[in-house]
mmCIF file of C-alpha atoms in Angstrom:
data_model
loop_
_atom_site.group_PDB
_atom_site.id
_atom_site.type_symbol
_atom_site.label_atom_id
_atom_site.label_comp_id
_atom_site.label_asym_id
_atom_site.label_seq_id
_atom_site.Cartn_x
_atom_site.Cartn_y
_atom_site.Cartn_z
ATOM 1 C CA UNK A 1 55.593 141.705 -91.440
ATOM 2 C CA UNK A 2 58.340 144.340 -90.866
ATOM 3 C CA UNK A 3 61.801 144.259 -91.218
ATOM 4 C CA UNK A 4 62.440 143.860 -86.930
ATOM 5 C CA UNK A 5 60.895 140.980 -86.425
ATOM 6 C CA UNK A 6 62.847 138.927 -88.112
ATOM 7 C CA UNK A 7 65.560 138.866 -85.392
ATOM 8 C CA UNK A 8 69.217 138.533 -85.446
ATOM 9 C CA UNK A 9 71.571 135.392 -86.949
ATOM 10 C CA UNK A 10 71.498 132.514 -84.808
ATOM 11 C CA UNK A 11 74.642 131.837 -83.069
ATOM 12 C CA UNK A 12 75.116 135.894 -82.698
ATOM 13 C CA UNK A 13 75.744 136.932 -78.913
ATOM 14 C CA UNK A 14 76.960 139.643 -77.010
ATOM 15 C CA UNK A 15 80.469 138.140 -77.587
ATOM 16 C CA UNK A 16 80.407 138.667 -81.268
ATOM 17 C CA UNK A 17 82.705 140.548 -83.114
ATOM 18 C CA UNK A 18 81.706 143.921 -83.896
ATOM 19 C CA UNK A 19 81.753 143.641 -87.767
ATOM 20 C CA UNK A 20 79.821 140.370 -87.082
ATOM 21 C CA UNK A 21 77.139 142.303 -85.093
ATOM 22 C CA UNK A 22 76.766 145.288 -87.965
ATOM 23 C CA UNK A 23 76.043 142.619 -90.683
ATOM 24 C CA UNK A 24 71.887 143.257 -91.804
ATOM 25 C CA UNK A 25 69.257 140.812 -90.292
ATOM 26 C CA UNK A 26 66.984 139.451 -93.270
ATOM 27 C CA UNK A 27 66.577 136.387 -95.083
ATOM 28 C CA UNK A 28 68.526 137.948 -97.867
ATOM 29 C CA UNK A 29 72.251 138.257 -96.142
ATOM 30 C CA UNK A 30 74.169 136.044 -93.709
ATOM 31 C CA UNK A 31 77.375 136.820 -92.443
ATOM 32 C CA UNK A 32 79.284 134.556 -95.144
ATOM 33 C CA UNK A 33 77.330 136.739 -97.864
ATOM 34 C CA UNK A 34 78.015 139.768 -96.092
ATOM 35 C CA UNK A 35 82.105 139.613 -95.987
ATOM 36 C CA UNK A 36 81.846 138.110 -99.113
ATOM 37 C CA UNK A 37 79.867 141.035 -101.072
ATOM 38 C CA UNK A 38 81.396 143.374 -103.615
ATOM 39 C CA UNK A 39 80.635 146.529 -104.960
ATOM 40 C CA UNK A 40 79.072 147.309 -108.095
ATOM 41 C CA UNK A 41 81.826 148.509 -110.619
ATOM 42 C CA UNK A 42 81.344 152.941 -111.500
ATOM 43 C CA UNK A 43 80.711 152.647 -114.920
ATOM 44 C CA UNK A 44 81.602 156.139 -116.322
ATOM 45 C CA UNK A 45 78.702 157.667 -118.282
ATOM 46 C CA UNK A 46 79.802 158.192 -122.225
ATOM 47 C CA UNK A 47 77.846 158.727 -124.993
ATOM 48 C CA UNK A 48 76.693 155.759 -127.001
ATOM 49 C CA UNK A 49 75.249 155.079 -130.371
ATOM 50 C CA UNK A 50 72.042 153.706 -129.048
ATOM 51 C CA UNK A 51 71.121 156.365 -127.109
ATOM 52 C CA UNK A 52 71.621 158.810 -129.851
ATOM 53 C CA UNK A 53 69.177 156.794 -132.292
ATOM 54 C CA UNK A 54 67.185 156.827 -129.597
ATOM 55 C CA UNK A 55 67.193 160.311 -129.304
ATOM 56 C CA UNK A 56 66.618 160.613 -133.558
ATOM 57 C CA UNK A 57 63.742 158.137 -133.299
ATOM 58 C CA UNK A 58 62.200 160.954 -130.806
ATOM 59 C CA UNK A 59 62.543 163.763 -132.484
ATOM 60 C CA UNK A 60 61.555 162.166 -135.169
ATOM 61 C CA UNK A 61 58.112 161.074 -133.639
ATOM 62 C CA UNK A 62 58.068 164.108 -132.198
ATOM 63 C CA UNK A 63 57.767 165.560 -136.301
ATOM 64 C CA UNK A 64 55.581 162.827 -137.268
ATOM 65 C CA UNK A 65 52.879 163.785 -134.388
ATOM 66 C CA UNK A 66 52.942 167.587 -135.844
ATOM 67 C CA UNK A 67 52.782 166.704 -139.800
ATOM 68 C CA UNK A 68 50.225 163.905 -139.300
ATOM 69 C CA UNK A 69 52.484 161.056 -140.649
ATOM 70 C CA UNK A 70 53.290 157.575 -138.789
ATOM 71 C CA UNK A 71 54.505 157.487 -135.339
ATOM 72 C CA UNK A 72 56.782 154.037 -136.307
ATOM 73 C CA UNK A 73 58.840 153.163 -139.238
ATOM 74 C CA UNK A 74 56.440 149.944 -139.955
ATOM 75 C CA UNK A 75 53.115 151.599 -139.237
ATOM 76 C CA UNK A 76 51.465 153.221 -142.261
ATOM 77 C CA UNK A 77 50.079 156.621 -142.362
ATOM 78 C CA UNK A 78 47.015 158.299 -141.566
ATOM 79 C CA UNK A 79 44.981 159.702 -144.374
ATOM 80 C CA UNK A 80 43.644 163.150 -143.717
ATOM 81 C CA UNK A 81 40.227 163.791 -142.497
ATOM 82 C CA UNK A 82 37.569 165.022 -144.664
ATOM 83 C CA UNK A 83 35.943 167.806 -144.421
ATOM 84 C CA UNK A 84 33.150 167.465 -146.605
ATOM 85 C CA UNK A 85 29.524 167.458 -145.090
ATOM 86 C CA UNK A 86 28.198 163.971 -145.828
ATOM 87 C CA UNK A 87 25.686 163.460 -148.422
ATOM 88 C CA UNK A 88 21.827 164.188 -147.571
ATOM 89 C CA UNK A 89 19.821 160.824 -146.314
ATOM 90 C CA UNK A 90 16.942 160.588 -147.909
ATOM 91 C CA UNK A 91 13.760 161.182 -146.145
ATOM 92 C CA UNK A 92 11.368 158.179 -145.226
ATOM 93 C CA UNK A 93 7.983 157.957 -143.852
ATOM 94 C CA UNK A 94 7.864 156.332 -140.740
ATOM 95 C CA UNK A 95 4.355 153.768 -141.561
ATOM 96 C CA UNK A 96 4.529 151.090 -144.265
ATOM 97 C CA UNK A 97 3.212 153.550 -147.089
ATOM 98 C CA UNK A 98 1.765 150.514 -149.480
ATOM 99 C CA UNK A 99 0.515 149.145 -146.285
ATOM 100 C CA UNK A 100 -0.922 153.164 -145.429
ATOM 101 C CA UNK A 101 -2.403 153.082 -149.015
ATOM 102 C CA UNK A 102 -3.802 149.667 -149.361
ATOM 103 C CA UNK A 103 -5.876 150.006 -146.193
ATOM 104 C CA UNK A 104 -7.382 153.630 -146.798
ATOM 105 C CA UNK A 105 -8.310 152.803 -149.918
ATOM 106 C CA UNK A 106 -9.921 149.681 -148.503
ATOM 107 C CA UNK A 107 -11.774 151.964 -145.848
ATOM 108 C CA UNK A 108 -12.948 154.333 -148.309
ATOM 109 C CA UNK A 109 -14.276 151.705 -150.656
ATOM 110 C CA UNK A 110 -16.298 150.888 -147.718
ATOM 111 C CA UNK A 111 -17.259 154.029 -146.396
ATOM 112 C CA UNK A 112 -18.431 155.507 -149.956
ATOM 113 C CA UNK A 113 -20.677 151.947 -150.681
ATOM 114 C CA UNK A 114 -22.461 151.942 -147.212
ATOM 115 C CA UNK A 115 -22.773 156.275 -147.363
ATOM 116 C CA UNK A 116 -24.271 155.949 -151.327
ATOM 117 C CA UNK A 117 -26.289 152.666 -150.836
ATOM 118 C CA UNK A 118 -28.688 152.737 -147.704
ATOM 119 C CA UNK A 119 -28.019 155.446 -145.158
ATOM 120 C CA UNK A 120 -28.893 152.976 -142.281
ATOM 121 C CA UNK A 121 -25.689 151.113 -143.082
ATOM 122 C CA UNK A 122 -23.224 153.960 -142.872
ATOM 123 C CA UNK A 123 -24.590 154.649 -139.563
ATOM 124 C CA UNK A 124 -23.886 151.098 -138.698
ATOM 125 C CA UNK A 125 -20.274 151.735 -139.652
ATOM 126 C CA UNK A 126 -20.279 154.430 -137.339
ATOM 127 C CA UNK A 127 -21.099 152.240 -134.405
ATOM 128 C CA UNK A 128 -18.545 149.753 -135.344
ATOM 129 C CA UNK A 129 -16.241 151.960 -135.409
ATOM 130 C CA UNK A 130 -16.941 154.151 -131.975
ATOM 131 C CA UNK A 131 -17.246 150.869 -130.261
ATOM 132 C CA UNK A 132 -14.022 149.652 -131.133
ATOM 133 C CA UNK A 133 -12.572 153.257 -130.689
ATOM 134 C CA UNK A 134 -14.004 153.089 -127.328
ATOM 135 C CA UNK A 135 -12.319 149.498 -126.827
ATOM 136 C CA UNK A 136 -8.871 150.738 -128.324
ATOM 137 C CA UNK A 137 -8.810 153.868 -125.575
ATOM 138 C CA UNK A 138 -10.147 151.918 -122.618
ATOM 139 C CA UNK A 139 -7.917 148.876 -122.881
ATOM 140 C CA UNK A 140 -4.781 151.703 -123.777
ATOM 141 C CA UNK A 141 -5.939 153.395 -120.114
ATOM 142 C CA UNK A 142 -6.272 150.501 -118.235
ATOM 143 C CA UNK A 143 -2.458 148.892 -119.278
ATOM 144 C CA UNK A 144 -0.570 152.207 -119.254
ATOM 145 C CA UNK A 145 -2.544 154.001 -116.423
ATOM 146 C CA UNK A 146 -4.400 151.798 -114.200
ATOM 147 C CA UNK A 147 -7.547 153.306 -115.216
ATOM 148 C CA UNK A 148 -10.452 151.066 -115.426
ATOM 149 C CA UNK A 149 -13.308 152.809 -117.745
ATOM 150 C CA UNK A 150 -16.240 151.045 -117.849
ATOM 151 C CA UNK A 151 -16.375 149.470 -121.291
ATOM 152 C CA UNK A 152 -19.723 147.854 -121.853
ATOM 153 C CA UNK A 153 -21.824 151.118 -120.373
ATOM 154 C CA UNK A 154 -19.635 153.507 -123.167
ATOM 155 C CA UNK A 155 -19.988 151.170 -125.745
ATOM 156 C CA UNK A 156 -24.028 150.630 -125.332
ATOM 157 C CA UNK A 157 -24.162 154.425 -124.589
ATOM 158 C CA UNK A 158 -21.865 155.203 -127.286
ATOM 159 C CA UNK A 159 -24.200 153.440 -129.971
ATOM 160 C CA UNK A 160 -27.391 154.283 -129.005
ATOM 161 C CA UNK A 161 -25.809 157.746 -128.844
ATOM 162 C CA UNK A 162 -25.387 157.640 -132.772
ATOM 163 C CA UNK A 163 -28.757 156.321 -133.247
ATOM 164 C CA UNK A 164 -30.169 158.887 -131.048
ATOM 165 C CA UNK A 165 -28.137 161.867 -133.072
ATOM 166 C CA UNK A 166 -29.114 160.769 -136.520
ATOM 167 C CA UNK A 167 -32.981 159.983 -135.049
ATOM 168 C CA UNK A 168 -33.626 162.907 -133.158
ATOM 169 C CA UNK A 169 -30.862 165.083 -134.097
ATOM 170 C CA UNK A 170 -28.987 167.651 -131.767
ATOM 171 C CA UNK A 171 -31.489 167.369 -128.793
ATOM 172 C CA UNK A 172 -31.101 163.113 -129.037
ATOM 173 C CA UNK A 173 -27.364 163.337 -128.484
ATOM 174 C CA UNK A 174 -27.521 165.142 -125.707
ATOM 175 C CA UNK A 175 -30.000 163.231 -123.977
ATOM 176 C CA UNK A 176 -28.235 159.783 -124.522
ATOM 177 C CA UNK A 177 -24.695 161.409 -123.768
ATOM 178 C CA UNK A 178 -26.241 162.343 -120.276
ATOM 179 C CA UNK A 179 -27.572 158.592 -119.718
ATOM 180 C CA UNK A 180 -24.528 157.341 -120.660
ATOM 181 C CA UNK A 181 -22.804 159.325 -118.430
ATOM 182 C CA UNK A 182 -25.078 158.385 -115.614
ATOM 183 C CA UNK A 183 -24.661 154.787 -116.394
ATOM 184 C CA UNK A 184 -20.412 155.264 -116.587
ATOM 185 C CA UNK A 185 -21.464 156.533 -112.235
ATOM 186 C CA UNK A 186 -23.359 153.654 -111.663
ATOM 187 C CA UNK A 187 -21.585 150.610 -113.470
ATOM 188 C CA UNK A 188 -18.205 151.532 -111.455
ATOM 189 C CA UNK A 189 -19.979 151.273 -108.377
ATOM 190 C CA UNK A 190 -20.100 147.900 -108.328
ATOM 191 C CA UNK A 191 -16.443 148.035 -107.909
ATOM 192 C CA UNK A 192 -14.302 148.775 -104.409
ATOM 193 C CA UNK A 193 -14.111 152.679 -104.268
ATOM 194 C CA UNK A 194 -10.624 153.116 -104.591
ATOM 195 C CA UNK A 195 -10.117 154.661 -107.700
ATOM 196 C CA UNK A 196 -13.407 155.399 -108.475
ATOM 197 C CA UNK A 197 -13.169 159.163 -109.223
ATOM 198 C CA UNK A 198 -10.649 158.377 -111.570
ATOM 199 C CA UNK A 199 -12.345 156.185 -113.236
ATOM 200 C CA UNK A 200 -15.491 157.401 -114.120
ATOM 201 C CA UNK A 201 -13.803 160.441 -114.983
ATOM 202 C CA UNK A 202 -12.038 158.852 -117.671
ATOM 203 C CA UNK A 203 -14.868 156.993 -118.638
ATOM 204 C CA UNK A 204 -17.373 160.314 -119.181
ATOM 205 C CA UNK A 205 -13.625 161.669 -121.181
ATOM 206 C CA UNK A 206 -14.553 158.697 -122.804
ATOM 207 C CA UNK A 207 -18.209 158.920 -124.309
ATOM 208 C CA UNK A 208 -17.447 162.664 -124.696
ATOM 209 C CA UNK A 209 -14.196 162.179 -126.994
ATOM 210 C CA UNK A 210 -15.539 159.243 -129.091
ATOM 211 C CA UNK A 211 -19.263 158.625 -129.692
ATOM 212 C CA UNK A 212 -20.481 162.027 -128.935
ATOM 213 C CA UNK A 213 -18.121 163.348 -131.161
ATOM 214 C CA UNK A 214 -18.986 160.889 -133.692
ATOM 215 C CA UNK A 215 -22.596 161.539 -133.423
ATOM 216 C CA UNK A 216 -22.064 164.683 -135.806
ATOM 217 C CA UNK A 217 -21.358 162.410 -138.580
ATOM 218 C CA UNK A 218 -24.430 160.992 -138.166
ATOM 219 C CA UNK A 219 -26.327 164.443 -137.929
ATOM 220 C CA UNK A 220 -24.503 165.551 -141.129
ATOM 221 C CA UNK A 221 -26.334 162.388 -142.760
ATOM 222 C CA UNK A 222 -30.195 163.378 -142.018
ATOM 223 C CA UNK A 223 -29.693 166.674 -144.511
ATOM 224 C CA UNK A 224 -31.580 165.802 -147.811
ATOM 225 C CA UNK A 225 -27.852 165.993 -149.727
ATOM 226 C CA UNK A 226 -26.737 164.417 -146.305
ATOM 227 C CA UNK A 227 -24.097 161.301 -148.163
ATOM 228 C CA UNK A 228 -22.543 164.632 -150.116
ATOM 229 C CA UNK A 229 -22.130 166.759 -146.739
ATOM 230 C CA UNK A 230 -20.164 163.229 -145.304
ATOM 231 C CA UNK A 231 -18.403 163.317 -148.456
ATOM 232 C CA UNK A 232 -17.493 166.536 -148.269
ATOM 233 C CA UNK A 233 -16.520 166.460 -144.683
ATOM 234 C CA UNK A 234 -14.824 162.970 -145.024
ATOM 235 C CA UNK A 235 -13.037 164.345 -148.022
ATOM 236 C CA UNK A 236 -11.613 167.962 -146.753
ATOM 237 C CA UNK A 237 -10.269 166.283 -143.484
ATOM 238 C CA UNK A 238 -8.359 163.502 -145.845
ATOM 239 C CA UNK A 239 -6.977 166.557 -148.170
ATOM 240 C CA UNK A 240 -6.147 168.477 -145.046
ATOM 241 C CA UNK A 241 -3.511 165.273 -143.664
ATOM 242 C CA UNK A 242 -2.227 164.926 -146.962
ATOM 243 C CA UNK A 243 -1.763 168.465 -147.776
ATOM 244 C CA UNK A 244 0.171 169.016 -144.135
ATOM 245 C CA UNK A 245 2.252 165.189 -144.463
ATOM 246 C CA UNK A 246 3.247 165.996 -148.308
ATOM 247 C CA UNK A 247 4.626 169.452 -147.488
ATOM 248 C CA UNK A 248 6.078 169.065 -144.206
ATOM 249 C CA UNK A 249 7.594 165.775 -145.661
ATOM 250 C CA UNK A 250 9.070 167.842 -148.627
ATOM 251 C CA UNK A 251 9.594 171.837 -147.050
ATOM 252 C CA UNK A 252 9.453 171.121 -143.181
ATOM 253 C CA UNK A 253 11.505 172.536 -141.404
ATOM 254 C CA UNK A 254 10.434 174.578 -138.744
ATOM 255 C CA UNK A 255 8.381 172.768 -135.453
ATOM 256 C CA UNK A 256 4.708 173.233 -134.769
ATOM 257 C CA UNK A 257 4.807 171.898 -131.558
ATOM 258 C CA UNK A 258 7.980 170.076 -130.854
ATOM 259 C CA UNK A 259 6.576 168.659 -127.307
ATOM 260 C CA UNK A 260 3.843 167.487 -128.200
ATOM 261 C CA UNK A 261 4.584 166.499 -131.710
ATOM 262 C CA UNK A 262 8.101 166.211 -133.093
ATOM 263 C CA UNK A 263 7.096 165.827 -136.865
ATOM 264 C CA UNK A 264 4.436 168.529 -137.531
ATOM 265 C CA UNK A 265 5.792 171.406 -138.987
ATOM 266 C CA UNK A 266 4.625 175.114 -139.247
ATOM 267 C CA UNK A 267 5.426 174.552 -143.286
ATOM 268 C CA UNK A 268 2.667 170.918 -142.806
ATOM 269 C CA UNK A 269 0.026 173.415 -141.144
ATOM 270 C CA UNK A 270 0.057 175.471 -144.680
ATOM 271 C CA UNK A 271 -0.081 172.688 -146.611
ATOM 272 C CA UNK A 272 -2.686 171.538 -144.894
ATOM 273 C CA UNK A 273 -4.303 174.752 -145.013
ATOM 274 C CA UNK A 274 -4.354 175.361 -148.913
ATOM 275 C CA UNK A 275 -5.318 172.198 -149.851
ATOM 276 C CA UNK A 276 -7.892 171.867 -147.724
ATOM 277 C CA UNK A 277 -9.274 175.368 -148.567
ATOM 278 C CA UNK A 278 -8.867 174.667 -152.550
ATOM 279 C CA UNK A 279 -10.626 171.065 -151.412
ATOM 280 C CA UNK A 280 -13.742 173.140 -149.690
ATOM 281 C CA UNK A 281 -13.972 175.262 -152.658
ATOM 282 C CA UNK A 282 -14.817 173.106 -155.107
ATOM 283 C CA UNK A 283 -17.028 170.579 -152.782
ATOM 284 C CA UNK A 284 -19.050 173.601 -151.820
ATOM 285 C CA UNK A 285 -19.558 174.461 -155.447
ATOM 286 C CA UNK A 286 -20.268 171.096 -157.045
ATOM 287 C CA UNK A 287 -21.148 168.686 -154.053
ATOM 288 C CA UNK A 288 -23.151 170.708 -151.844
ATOM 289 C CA UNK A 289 -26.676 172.288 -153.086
ATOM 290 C CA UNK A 290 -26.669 175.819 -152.728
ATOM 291 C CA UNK A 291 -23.390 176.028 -151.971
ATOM 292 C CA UNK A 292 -20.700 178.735 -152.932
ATOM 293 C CA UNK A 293 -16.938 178.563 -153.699
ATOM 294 C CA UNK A 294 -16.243 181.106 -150.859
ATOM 295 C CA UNK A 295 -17.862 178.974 -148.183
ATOM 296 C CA UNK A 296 -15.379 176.316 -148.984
ATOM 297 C CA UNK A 297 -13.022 178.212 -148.277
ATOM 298 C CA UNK A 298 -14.072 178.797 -144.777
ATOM 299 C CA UNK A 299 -14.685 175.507 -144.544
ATOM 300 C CA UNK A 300 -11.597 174.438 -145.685
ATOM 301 C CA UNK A 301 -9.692 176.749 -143.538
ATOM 302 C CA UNK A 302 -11.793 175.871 -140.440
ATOM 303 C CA UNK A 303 -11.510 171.967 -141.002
ATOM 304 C CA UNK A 304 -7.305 172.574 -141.799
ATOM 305 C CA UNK A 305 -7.105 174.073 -138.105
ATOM 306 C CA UNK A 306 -9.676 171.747 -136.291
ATOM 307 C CA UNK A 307 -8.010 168.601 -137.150
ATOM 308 C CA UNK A 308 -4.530 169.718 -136.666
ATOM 309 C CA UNK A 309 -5.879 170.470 -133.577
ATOM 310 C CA UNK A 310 -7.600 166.846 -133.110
ATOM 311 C CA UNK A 311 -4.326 165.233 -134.422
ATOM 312 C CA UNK A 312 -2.164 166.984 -131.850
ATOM 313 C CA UNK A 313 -4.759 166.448 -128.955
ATOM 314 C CA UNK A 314 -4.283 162.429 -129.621
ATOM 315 C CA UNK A 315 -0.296 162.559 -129.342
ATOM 316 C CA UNK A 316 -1.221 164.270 -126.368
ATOM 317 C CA UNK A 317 -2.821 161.628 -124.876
ATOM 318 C CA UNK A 318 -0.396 159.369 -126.323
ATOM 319 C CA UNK A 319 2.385 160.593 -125.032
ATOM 320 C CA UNK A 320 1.266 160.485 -121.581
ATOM 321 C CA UNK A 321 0.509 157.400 -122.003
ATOM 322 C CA UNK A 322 4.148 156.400 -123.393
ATOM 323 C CA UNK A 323 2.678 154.600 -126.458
ATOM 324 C CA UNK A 324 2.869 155.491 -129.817
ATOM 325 C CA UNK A 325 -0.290 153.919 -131.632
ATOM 326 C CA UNK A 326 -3.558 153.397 -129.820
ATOM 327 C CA UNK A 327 -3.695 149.958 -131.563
ATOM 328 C CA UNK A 328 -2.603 147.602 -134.151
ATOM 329 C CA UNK A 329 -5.611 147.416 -135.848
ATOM 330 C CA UNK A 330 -4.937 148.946 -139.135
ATOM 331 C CA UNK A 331 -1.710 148.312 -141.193
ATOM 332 C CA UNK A 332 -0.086 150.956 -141.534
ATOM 333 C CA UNK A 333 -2.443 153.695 -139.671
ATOM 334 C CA UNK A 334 -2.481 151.754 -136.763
ATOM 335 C CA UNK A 335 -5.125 151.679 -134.478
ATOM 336 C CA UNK A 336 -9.541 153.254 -135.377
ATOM 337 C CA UNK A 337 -8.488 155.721 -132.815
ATOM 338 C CA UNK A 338 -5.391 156.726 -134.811
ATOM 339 C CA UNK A 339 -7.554 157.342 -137.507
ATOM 340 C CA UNK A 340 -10.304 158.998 -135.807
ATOM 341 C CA UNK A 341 -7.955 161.697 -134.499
ATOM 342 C CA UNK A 342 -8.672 164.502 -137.103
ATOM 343 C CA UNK A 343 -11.912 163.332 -137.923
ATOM 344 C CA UNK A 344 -13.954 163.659 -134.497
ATOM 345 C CA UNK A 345 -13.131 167.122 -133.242
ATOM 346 C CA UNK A 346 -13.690 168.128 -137.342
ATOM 347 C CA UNK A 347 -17.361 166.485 -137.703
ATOM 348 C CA UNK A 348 -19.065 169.330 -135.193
ATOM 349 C CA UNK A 349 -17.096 172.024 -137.064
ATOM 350 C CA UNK A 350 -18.313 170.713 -140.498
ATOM 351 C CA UNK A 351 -21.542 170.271 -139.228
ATOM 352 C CA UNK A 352 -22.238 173.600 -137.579
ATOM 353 C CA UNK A 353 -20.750 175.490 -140.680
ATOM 354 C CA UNK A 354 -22.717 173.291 -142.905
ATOM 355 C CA UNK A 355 -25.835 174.858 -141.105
ATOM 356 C CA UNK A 356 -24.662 178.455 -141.419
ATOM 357 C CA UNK A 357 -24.695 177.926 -144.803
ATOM 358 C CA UNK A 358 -26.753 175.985 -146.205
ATOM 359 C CA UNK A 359 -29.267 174.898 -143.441
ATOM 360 C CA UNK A 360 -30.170 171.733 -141.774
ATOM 361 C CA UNK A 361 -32.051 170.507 -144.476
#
């Protein structure tokens, strides 16, 4: 509402006197107020007291702000920043180590029974473990990605794969990884088309990446000294993540691959490389018949780079598919998958050098 509507005072006419009409319309006046209305006494302006303590109590604050001391008499002053770095945190692995520990020990006590005791039975193990490899990626595809692998045709073809490669060697694993892809074609097409490319794609990724992979273990096994050449191989790829974990843990500093793998360091990748080359030297020379120190080195140096390689190819795939274990299986390690990283691109390296230099047999 604005100031005109509100009119002039009732009883006002044309007949008004003139002071009467030049009072101010308003709820706030009246004509009685109006006459009656005195002006506000010219105080002169003189210095005061007040204002000059006023005036102290700024200059004052005015010092304090510059010197770092208290802006009021009652608050209490600000001690001085330091400027010493803070003290070093101390590093800490990022897995339950006793956990870590407890469980690879538990897996090797395994491994080294059913690989010294009846060959048959360490190729068992290796079943077990592609199929629930194969289970771990599949299930990981099909909640991050959508992707439906078929399970059951991988994990038949995947073990008869194994039997195949440790049966009829090089020539058996072929075979059954071509069934098995064929079977991966024809199991999804019992399933509406959309995303069928996809799928079997993944799932020939699949039998590729796990059980043929795997089947090299299983070739390294039919050599007479076959449970030393496992050893060996089992052995040089454990030395190789230790080596790399213990030195990058203690001298890392510089990135491998920062995109693809934050922790690895280029200081872990020599670690990694001399132990598992002083690792290949002596398993060449006292493991392996016929063997010579300077093969293990080779070795070593070629198993060092393959499962860096096979480590950093899992956080790949982990990474695009936004998770950071492929299971929960193991305490401590994770999922199988998370510990078959290293190991299945490193079999067919041991496996091939291993017949370079000492033969199949």
């Amino acid at each position: 509402m604005n100031d005109s509507s509100w009119g002039a005072p009732q009883g006002a006419g044309h007949g008004a006197a003139p002071e009467m009409r030049a009072a101010p319309a308003g709820p706030a006046y009246d004509v009685h107020n109006a006459q009656q209305t005195r002006p506000m006494p010219i105080v002169p302006d003189v210095p005061d007291a007040g204002r000059d303590a006023d005036d102290r109590d700024d200059r004052d604050r005015g010092a304090a702000r510059l010197s770092g001391g208290p802006l009021f008499r009652d608050e209490k002053p600000q001690e001085p920043m330091s400027t010493a770095p803070p003290p070093p945190q101390k590093k800490r692995a990022g897995r339950d180590l006793g956990a870590a520990i407890g469980v690879g020990v538990g897996l090797g006590a395994v491994v080294v029974a059913s690989l010294f005791i009846v060959k048959a039975v360490f190729v068992g193990v290796i079943v077990v473990a592609v199929v629930v490899g194969l289970w771990e990626l599949t299930s990981r595809l099909d909640e991050r990605k959508g992707i439906k692998a078929p399970l059951v045709p991988l994990a038949v073809g995947g073990a008869a794969m194994v039997v195949a490669g440790y049966a009829r060697g090089a020539e058996g694993a072929w075979a059954a990884m071509a069934l098995t892809a064929l079977a991966v074609l024809v199991w999804r097409m019992t399933q509406p088309p959309e995303g069928y490319l996809k799928d079997v794609t993944a799932g020939v990724f699949a039998a590729f990446y796990v059980p043929f992979l795997a089947t090299f273990v299983a070739m390294l096994l039919t050599a007479a000294d076959g449970p030393q050449r496992v050893l060996t191989f089992l052995l040089l790829t454990v030395v190789s993540d230790t080596g790399a974990y213990a030195v990058g843990w203690r001298f890392g500093k510089h990135k491998l691959a920062p995109r693809i793998s934050p922790g690895k360091t280029r200081e872990g990748l020599f670690g990694a490389v001399a132990f598992a080359m002083v690792a290949g030297a002596l398993c060449m020379e006292f493991l392996i018949d016929d063997g010579a120190w300077w093969q293990g080195l080779l070795l070593g140096l070629a198993v060092a780079a393959s499962a860096t390689l096979g480590d950093l190819g899992e956080s790949m795939i982990k990474r695009d598919l936004g998770i950071k274990d492929m299971g929960t299986l193991l305490p401590g390690h994770g999922g199988i998958m998370d510990r078959l990283d290293s190991l299945l691109p490193t079999a067919p390296v041991v496996w091939l050098l291993m017949v370079l230099f000492v033969g199949s047999g």
